[in-house]
Short mmCIF file of C-alpha atoms and ligand atoms in Angstrom, two decimals:
data_model
loop_
_atom_site.label_atom_id
_atom_site.label_comp_id
_atom_site.label_asym_id
_atom_site.label_seq_id
_atom_site.Cartn_x
_atom_site.Cartn_y
_atom_site.Cartn_z
CA MET L 722 -80.94 -113.52 -195.11
CA ASP L 723 -81.42 -114.94 -191.61
CA THR L 724 -80.76 -112.40 -188.91
CA ILE L 725 -78.87 -113.83 -185.92
CA ILE L 726 -80.03 -112.41 -182.59
CA LYS L 727 -77.88 -112.96 -179.54
CA LYS L 728 -77.75 -111.59 -176.04
CA ALA L 729 -74.57 -109.62 -175.46
CA ASP L 730 -73.62 -111.86 -172.52
CA GLU L 731 -73.70 -115.12 -174.52
CA GLU L 732 -70.36 -116.79 -175.06
CA GLY L 733 -68.51 -116.01 -178.26
CA VAL L 734 -70.88 -113.25 -179.43
CA TYR L 735 -68.24 -110.56 -179.78
CA GLU L 736 -66.02 -112.78 -181.92
CA GLU L 737 -69.00 -113.69 -184.10
CA ALA L 738 -70.19 -110.09 -184.49
CA ALA L 739 -66.64 -108.82 -185.11
CA LYS L 740 -66.15 -111.36 -187.90
CA ILE L 741 -69.35 -110.25 -189.62
CA LEU L 742 -68.24 -106.61 -189.47
CA GLN L 743 -64.73 -107.41 -190.73
CA GLU L 744 -66.27 -109.24 -193.69
CA GLY L 745 -68.41 -106.23 -194.61
CA GLY L 746 -71.68 -107.30 -192.95
CA LEU L 747 -74.07 -105.37 -190.70
CA VAL L 748 -74.50 -105.78 -186.93
CA ALA L 749 -76.96 -103.79 -184.81
CA PHE L 750 -75.72 -103.03 -181.31
CA PRO L 751 -76.76 -100.98 -178.27
CA THR L 752 -75.24 -97.64 -177.34
CA GLU L 753 -76.19 -95.50 -174.33
CA THR L 754 -78.49 -93.37 -176.54
CA VAL L 755 -80.28 -95.68 -179.02
CA TYR L 756 -79.38 -98.86 -180.93
CA GLY L 757 -77.04 -98.38 -183.87
CA LEU L 758 -76.92 -100.25 -187.19
CA GLY L 759 -73.20 -100.86 -187.63
CA GLY L 760 -70.89 -101.52 -190.55
CA ASN L 761 -67.20 -100.91 -191.29
CA ALA L 762 -66.87 -97.11 -191.58
CA LEU L 763 -63.95 -97.32 -194.03
CA ASP L 764 -65.72 -99.73 -196.40
CA CYS L 765 -68.06 -97.94 -198.79
CA ASN L 766 -69.81 -101.21 -199.62
CA ALA L 767 -70.76 -101.64 -195.97
CA ALA L 768 -72.02 -98.05 -195.94
CA ARG L 769 -74.09 -98.76 -199.04
CA LYS L 770 -75.64 -101.77 -197.30
CA ILE L 771 -76.57 -99.60 -194.31
CA TYR L 772 -78.39 -97.09 -196.51
CA ALA L 773 -80.17 -99.88 -198.36
CA ALA L 774 -81.26 -101.68 -195.17
CA LYS L 775 -82.62 -98.46 -193.63
CA GLY L 776 -84.13 -97.10 -196.83
CA ARG L 777 -82.18 -93.95 -196.01
CA PRO L 778 -81.42 -91.18 -198.52
CA SER L 779 -77.70 -91.44 -199.36
CA ASP L 780 -77.06 -87.72 -198.71
CA ASN L 781 -77.63 -88.30 -194.99
CA PRO L 782 -74.22 -89.02 -193.43
CA LEU L 783 -73.43 -91.69 -190.84
CA ILE L 784 -71.78 -91.27 -187.42
CA VAL L 785 -68.49 -93.12 -186.96
CA HIS L 786 -68.14 -94.83 -183.56
CA ILE L 787 -64.72 -95.27 -181.95
CA ALA L 788 -63.57 -96.99 -178.76
CA ARG L 789 -60.53 -94.80 -177.98
CA LYS L 790 -60.32 -91.04 -177.93
CA GLU L 791 -57.07 -90.95 -179.91
CA SER L 792 -58.72 -92.77 -182.85
CA LEU L 793 -60.23 -89.40 -183.72
CA ASN L 794 -56.86 -88.44 -185.25
CA LYS L 795 -57.21 -91.27 -187.79
CA LEU L 796 -60.59 -90.04 -189.02
CA ALA L 797 -60.46 -86.25 -188.74
CA LYS L 798 -57.96 -83.47 -189.45
CA ASP L 799 -57.63 -79.80 -188.39
CA ILE L 800 -58.96 -80.81 -184.96
CA PRO L 801 -59.27 -77.63 -182.84
CA LYS L 802 -58.20 -77.48 -179.20
CA ILE L 803 -61.81 -77.11 -178.06
CA ALA L 804 -62.56 -80.55 -179.54
CA TRP L 805 -60.08 -82.15 -177.15
CA GLU L 806 -61.49 -80.14 -174.24
CA LEU L 807 -64.98 -81.42 -175.04
CA ILE L 808 -63.69 -84.96 -175.43
CA GLU L 809 -62.02 -84.76 -172.02
CA HIS L 810 -65.38 -83.81 -170.47
CA PHE L 811 -67.92 -85.76 -172.45
CA TRP L 812 -66.39 -88.87 -174.03
CA PRO L 813 -67.32 -91.60 -173.77
CA GLY L 814 -70.81 -90.13 -174.03
CA PRO L 815 -73.68 -88.78 -176.12
CA LEU L 816 -71.74 -86.08 -177.99
CA THR L 817 -71.01 -86.35 -181.72
CA LEU L 818 -68.40 -84.02 -183.18
CA ILE L 819 -68.36 -82.86 -186.81
CA LEU L 820 -64.84 -82.23 -188.11
CA ASN L 821 -63.00 -82.17 -191.44
CA LYS L 822 -62.55 -85.72 -192.64
CA ARG L 823 -59.31 -87.46 -193.50
CA GLU L 824 -58.94 -88.95 -196.94
CA GLN L 825 -59.38 -92.53 -195.80
CA VAL L 826 -62.98 -91.88 -194.71
CA PRO L 827 -65.05 -92.62 -197.82
CA TYR L 828 -67.68 -90.23 -199.15
CA GLY L 829 -70.02 -93.20 -198.99
CA THR L 830 -69.92 -92.85 -195.19
CA THR L 831 -70.09 -89.05 -195.05
CA GLY L 832 -72.93 -88.64 -197.55
CA GLY L 833 -70.54 -86.93 -199.95
CA LEU L 834 -69.44 -84.30 -197.38
CA GLU L 835 -65.86 -83.20 -196.60
CA THR L 836 -66.69 -83.54 -192.90
CA VAL L 837 -67.11 -86.59 -190.69
CA ALA L 838 -69.23 -87.18 -187.57
CA VAL L 839 -67.46 -89.08 -184.77
CA ARG L 840 -68.43 -90.23 -181.31
CA MET L 841 -67.22 -92.57 -178.58
CA PRO L 842 -70.31 -94.21 -177.06
CA ASN L 843 -70.59 -94.82 -173.33
CA ASN L 844 -71.79 -98.40 -173.51
CA LYS L 845 -69.75 -101.49 -172.65
CA VAL L 846 -71.23 -103.66 -175.41
CA ALA L 847 -70.56 -101.03 -178.07
CA LEU L 848 -67.00 -100.35 -176.91
CA ARG L 849 -66.14 -104.03 -176.68
CA LEU L 850 -67.56 -104.69 -180.15
CA ILE L 851 -65.51 -101.87 -181.72
CA GLU L 852 -62.35 -103.11 -179.99
CA GLU L 853 -62.95 -106.74 -180.88
CA ALA L 854 -63.62 -105.90 -184.55
CA GLY L 855 -60.57 -103.64 -184.68
CA ILE L 856 -62.37 -101.21 -187.01
CA TYR L 857 -64.32 -97.97 -186.74
CA ILE L 858 -68.05 -98.60 -186.88
CA ALA L 859 -70.34 -96.37 -188.94
CA ALA L 860 -73.77 -96.54 -187.38
CA PRO L 861 -76.94 -94.57 -187.87
CA SER L 862 -79.78 -95.22 -185.47
CA ALA L 863 -81.11 -98.76 -186.03
CA ASN L 864 -84.58 -97.93 -187.33
CA LEU L 865 -86.10 -97.89 -190.77
CA SER L 866 -85.83 -94.39 -192.20
CA GLY L 867 -88.64 -92.23 -190.81
CA LYS L 868 -89.55 -94.56 -187.93
CA PRO L 869 -88.81 -93.87 -184.27
CA SER L 870 -85.29 -94.87 -183.19
CA ALA L 871 -84.88 -98.23 -181.46
CA THR L 872 -84.35 -98.31 -177.70
CA MET L 873 -84.67 -102.11 -177.39
CA ALA L 874 -83.38 -105.06 -179.46
CA GLU L 875 -87.05 -105.99 -180.12
CA HIS L 876 -87.49 -102.70 -182.02
CA VAL L 877 -84.45 -103.47 -184.16
CA TYR L 878 -85.82 -106.94 -184.88
CA GLU L 879 -89.18 -105.47 -185.88
CA ASP L 880 -87.53 -103.21 -188.48
CA PHE L 881 -84.60 -105.33 -189.70
CA ASN L 882 -85.33 -109.03 -189.34
CA GLY L 883 -84.11 -110.59 -192.58
CA ARG L 884 -82.35 -107.38 -193.69
CA ILE L 885 -79.15 -107.43 -191.59
CA ASP L 886 -76.72 -110.11 -190.39
CA MET L 887 -76.91 -109.81 -186.62
CA ILE L 888 -78.48 -108.05 -183.66
CA LEU L 889 -76.57 -107.85 -180.40
CA ASP L 890 -79.15 -107.58 -177.63
CA GLY L 891 -77.86 -105.50 -174.75
CA GLY L 892 -81.30 -104.80 -173.23
CA MET L 893 -82.98 -101.43 -173.05
CA VAL L 894 -80.68 -98.45 -173.66
CA GLU L 895 -79.90 -96.01 -170.88
CA MET L 896 -80.95 -92.67 -172.38
CA GLY L 897 -83.37 -93.14 -175.27
CA ILE L 898 -82.59 -90.01 -177.31
CA GLU L 899 -79.82 -89.69 -179.89
CA SER L 900 -76.56 -87.88 -179.20
CA THR L 901 -76.04 -84.13 -179.40
CA VAL L 902 -74.45 -83.33 -182.78
CA LEU L 903 -71.98 -80.43 -182.60
CA ASP L 904 -70.34 -78.91 -185.67
CA LEU L 905 -66.78 -77.68 -184.97
CA THR L 906 -65.89 -76.72 -188.54
CA ASP L 907 -67.03 -73.07 -188.25
CA SER L 908 -65.61 -70.27 -186.13
CA VAL L 909 -68.47 -70.71 -183.63
CA PRO L 910 -69.55 -74.25 -182.65
CA VAL L 911 -73.11 -75.05 -183.78
CA ILE L 912 -75.51 -77.60 -182.31
CA LEU L 913 -77.02 -79.38 -185.30
CA ARG L 914 -79.11 -81.74 -183.20
CA PRO L 915 -79.92 -81.26 -179.49
CA GLY L 916 -79.34 -84.16 -177.09
CA ALA L 917 -78.47 -85.01 -173.49
CA ILE L 918 -75.30 -82.90 -173.60
CA THR L 919 -76.98 -79.51 -173.55
CA GLN L 920 -75.94 -76.08 -174.83
CA THR L 921 -75.30 -74.97 -171.23
CA MET L 922 -73.07 -77.98 -170.54
CA LEU L 923 -71.06 -77.34 -173.72
CA GLU L 924 -70.74 -73.62 -172.99
CA GLN L 925 -69.37 -74.33 -169.52
CA VAL L 926 -66.41 -76.03 -171.22
CA ILE L 927 -65.78 -74.04 -174.43
CA GLY L 928 -67.73 -70.77 -174.21
CA THR L 929 -70.24 -69.62 -176.81
CA VAL L 930 -72.12 -72.31 -178.69
CA VAL L 931 -75.13 -71.60 -180.93
CA MET L 932 -78.11 -73.68 -182.00
CA ASP L 933 -78.77 -74.26 -185.72
CA LYS L 934 -81.80 -72.00 -186.25
CA ALA L 935 -83.32 -74.33 -188.81
CA ILE L 936 -84.11 -76.95 -186.15
CA LEU L 937 -86.15 -74.69 -183.88
CA ALA L 938 -89.92 -75.21 -183.98
CA GLU L 939 -90.64 -71.47 -184.22
CA ASN L 940 -88.64 -71.26 -187.46
CA GLN L 941 -90.31 -74.10 -189.33
CA GLU L 942 -92.30 -71.72 -191.52
CA MET L 943 -89.09 -70.04 -192.69
CA ASP L 944 -87.86 -72.96 -194.77
CA LEU L 945 -84.26 -72.78 -193.49
CA LYS L 946 -82.01 -75.67 -194.41
CA PRO L 947 -80.65 -77.60 -191.41
CA LYS L 948 -76.92 -78.25 -191.58
CA ALA L 949 -77.34 -81.87 -190.43
CA PRO L 950 -78.93 -83.42 -193.50
CA GLY L 951 -80.84 -85.87 -191.31
CA MET L 952 -82.72 -83.10 -189.51
CA LYS L 953 -84.65 -82.08 -192.61
CA TYR L 954 -86.55 -85.35 -192.92
CA LYS L 955 -89.84 -86.02 -191.16
CA HIS L 956 -88.75 -88.44 -188.55
CA TYR L 957 -89.70 -90.56 -185.63
CA ALA L 958 -93.25 -90.47 -186.85
CA PRO L 959 -95.87 -92.89 -185.56
CA LYS L 960 -98.48 -94.12 -188.07
CA ALA L 961 -101.38 -92.18 -186.52
CA ASP L 962 -101.43 -88.37 -186.65
CA LEU L 963 -99.80 -86.93 -183.58
CA THR L 964 -100.64 -83.50 -182.13
CA ILE L 965 -98.86 -81.82 -179.22
CA ILE L 966 -101.02 -79.84 -176.80
CA THR L 967 -99.34 -77.07 -174.83
CA GLY L 968 -100.70 -74.91 -172.02
CA LYS L 969 -101.59 -75.12 -168.33
CA ARG L 970 -101.78 -78.69 -167.12
CA GLU L 971 -105.51 -78.73 -166.29
CA GLU L 972 -106.40 -77.07 -169.57
CA VAL L 973 -104.32 -79.52 -171.58
CA GLU L 974 -105.99 -82.44 -169.81
CA ALA L 975 -109.46 -80.96 -170.35
CA TYR L 976 -108.78 -80.34 -174.05
CA ILE L 977 -107.52 -83.88 -174.62
CA ASN L 978 -110.47 -85.38 -172.67
CA LYS L 979 -112.86 -83.36 -174.85
CA LYS L 980 -111.14 -84.60 -178.02
CA ILE L 981 -111.32 -88.21 -176.82
CA GLN L 982 -115.09 -87.87 -176.43
CA GLU L 983 -115.59 -86.09 -179.77
CA ASN L 984 -113.57 -88.77 -181.55
CA LYS L 985 -115.51 -91.51 -179.81
CA ILE L 986 -118.78 -90.19 -181.22
CA LEU L 987 -117.17 -90.32 -184.67
CA GLY L 988 -116.14 -93.95 -184.02
CA LYS L 989 -112.44 -93.03 -183.74
CA ASN L 990 -109.90 -94.27 -181.19
CA THR L 991 -107.69 -91.71 -179.51
CA GLY L 992 -104.25 -92.33 -178.03
CA VAL L 993 -102.78 -90.13 -175.30
CA ILE L 994 -99.14 -89.64 -174.36
CA ALA L 995 -99.31 -88.83 -170.66
CA THR L 996 -97.00 -88.92 -167.65
CA ILE L 997 -97.08 -90.67 -164.28
CA GLU L 998 -98.35 -87.41 -162.84
CA SER L 999 -101.22 -87.00 -165.31
CA GLN L 1000 -102.31 -90.44 -166.52
CA GLN L 1001 -105.18 -90.69 -164.02
CA ALA L 1002 -106.72 -87.55 -165.50
CA TYR L 1003 -107.72 -89.31 -168.73
CA LYS L 1004 -110.92 -91.27 -168.31
CA ASP L 1005 -111.09 -92.81 -171.76
CA GLY L 1006 -108.92 -93.42 -174.85
CA ILE L 1007 -105.71 -95.45 -174.91
CA VAL L 1008 -103.41 -93.78 -172.44
CA LYS L 1009 -99.66 -94.47 -172.42
CA CYS L 1010 -97.36 -93.22 -169.73
CA ILE L 1011 -94.10 -91.93 -171.17
CA GLY L 1012 -92.29 -91.30 -167.86
CA ALA L 1013 -92.25 -88.94 -164.88
CA ARG L 1014 -92.10 -85.16 -165.19
CA SER L 1015 -90.13 -85.15 -161.94
CA LYS L 1016 -87.42 -87.20 -163.70
CA GLU L 1017 -86.83 -85.82 -167.21
CA GLY L 1018 -84.55 -88.73 -168.10
CA THR L 1019 -87.44 -91.19 -167.85
CA ILE L 1020 -89.37 -89.18 -170.44
CA ALA L 1021 -86.44 -89.28 -172.87
CA LYS L 1022 -86.15 -93.01 -172.31
CA GLY L 1023 -89.85 -93.72 -172.82
CA LEU L 1024 -90.56 -91.53 -175.87
CA TYR L 1025 -89.67 -93.82 -178.80
CA LYS L 1026 -90.99 -96.93 -177.06
CA VAL L 1027 -94.40 -95.32 -176.61
CA LEU L 1028 -94.47 -94.03 -180.21
CA ARG L 1029 -93.73 -97.56 -181.43
CA GLU L 1030 -96.33 -99.09 -179.12
CA PHE L 1031 -99.00 -96.90 -180.66
CA ASP L 1032 -98.15 -98.36 -184.08
CA HIS L 1033 -99.34 -101.73 -182.79
CA LEU L 1034 -102.59 -100.41 -181.39
CA HIS L 1035 -105.55 -99.32 -183.38
CA VAL L 1036 -105.59 -95.58 -182.82
CA ASP L 1037 -106.69 -92.96 -185.33
CA CYS L 1038 -104.94 -90.04 -183.70
CA ILE L 1039 -102.65 -89.35 -180.77
CA TYR L 1040 -102.43 -86.35 -178.45
CA ALA L 1041 -99.26 -85.69 -176.49
CA GLU L 1042 -98.76 -83.42 -173.53
CA SER L 1043 -95.79 -81.11 -174.00
CA PHE L 1044 -92.67 -80.88 -171.87
CA GLU L 1045 -90.40 -78.21 -170.44
CA ASP L 1046 -88.33 -76.57 -173.17
CA ASP L 1047 -85.18 -76.41 -171.03
CA GLU L 1048 -81.88 -78.32 -171.03
CA MET L 1049 -82.63 -81.99 -171.87
CA GLY L 1050 -86.23 -80.94 -172.52
CA ILE L 1051 -85.08 -79.17 -175.70
CA ALA L 1052 -83.99 -82.54 -177.14
CA ILE L 1053 -87.21 -84.24 -176.01
CA MET L 1054 -89.40 -81.52 -177.53
CA ASN L 1055 -87.31 -81.49 -180.74
CA ARG L 1056 -88.01 -85.20 -181.30
CA LEU L 1057 -91.66 -84.94 -180.26
CA GLN L 1058 -92.23 -81.93 -182.54
CA LYS L 1059 -90.67 -83.75 -185.47
CA ALA L 1060 -92.80 -86.82 -184.76
CA ALA L 1061 -95.85 -84.56 -184.80
CA GLY L 1062 -94.74 -82.88 -188.04
CA TYR L 1063 -94.88 -79.65 -185.96
CA ALA L 1064 -98.63 -80.00 -185.30
CA ILE L 1065 -98.85 -78.07 -182.03
CA ILE L 1066 -101.99 -76.61 -180.45
CA SER L 1067 -101.79 -74.25 -177.51
CA VAL L 1068 -104.81 -74.12 -175.21
O1 TXA Q 2109 -76.92 -91.31 -180.55
C1 TXA Q 2109 -76.66 -91.34 -181.74
O2 TXA Q 2109 -76.10 -90.39 -182.33
C2 TXA Q 2109 -77.04 -92.61 -182.54
C3 TXA Q 2109 -76.21 -93.78 -181.98
C4 TXA Q 2109 -76.42 -95.05 -182.76
O3 TXA Q 2109 -74.86 -93.41 -181.95
N1 TXA Q 2109 -76.82 -92.43 -183.94
C5 TXA Q 2109 -77.62 -91.63 -184.69
O4 TXA Q 2109 -77.28 -91.62 -186.04
O5 TXA Q 2109 -78.54 -90.99 -184.26
P1 TXA Q 2109 -78.22 -91.04 -187.17
O6 TXA Q 2109 -77.54 -91.43 -188.43
O7 TXA Q 2109 -79.59 -91.52 -187.00
O8 TXA Q 2109 -78.14 -89.50 -187.01
C6 TXA Q 2109 -76.95 -88.80 -187.33
C7 TXA Q 2109 -77.24 -87.33 -187.52
C8 TXA Q 2109 -78.05 -87.09 -188.77
O9 TXA Q 2109 -78.97 -86.03 -188.54
C9 TXA Q 2109 -76.98 -86.66 -189.77
O10 TXA Q 2109 -77.49 -85.85 -190.80
C10 TXA Q 2109 -76.01 -85.92 -188.87
O11 TXA Q 2109 -76.00 -86.64 -187.67
N2 TXA Q 2109 -74.63 -85.93 -189.44
C11 TXA Q 2109 -73.81 -86.99 -189.59
N3 TXA Q 2109 -72.66 -86.62 -190.20
C12 TXA Q 2109 -72.75 -85.29 -190.44
C13 TXA Q 2109 -71.90 -84.33 -191.06
N4 TXA Q 2109 -70.72 -84.66 -191.55
N5 TXA Q 2109 -72.34 -83.05 -191.14
C14 TXA Q 2109 -73.55 -82.70 -190.64
N6 TXA Q 2109 -74.41 -83.57 -190.05
C15 TXA Q 2109 -74.02 -84.85 -189.95
MG1 MG Q 2110 -81.65 -91.58 -186.88
#
């Protein structure tokens, strides 16, 4: 299969992409969080193609993307009042809601579950594509299963050239970390995956919200089962072993510098995930700047790109500084910890 790649501002691209989707094909497209790999959400054949292209386990459900808030009624039932309050505040935006599914949503899309994940993305290309196609678009992140999510069309091409029909290139995404996933099917709303819409932001609108305990780093030894099937898989992992170093800034830098030298003697190349503020502190190794600590959003945006860049460089191991475990930082650390397979050293 030849994969068509077109810039989102080329003439006729939406018509072309819409036609592919209507005929059951796959189109990757940008959202504000990461690129999605889209297919018709109500067509179980399209869903099957998505799983096959990604190499994704079929028990891991897809998020359905809509372009109008009221479309939620067509996909979900028993929608509580708090859902509409959240939608008023956060849609379009990086918040995915889990609700009981309507019959027309196939189990092929929901990984066999009675619930469905829905979000309205805040990205013009995505919204226009959904409208033009006149369907709901099921889209997981557009990366091969286990690899870092794609924040640029080039990443999608790297993973899917020859495996999907089309890539709509809308440039680099705005945020870089996947949406917050919130389960509204229990008496208390549960965050199944942290994202840019934080627990505090949700609580300001609907009161108490809890975090799924299984996704917290400190509980990894306990073998709890995360409620979002996708959160149980090792994810986002670069090829080289990644270790997160936590502690006081100078001590972290000293520890990583020492490791770089030790590895060098052993003939090994070391990669470092640093920030604008710290990158000068590393005198050797391959140092990549992920963003600025003073602007947390830049770190979210740079994370997957840097992890992918290391896959193209010859490094034997990678050390990452750690980041504030607050607000948006919780989502950043969640992804980084998963990428590291929870290898964390405190100095
Ligand atoms: O920002 C995003 O959410 C991106 C863009 C493309 O919209 N999409 C994305 O999809 O990250 P994906 O498939 O990579 O992650 C969806 C997560 C998975 O962890 C999945 O297990 C969970 O949401 N999920 C989906 N439906 C669910 C359901 N019915 N119950 C529980 N978890 C669900
Ligand atoms: Mg994903």
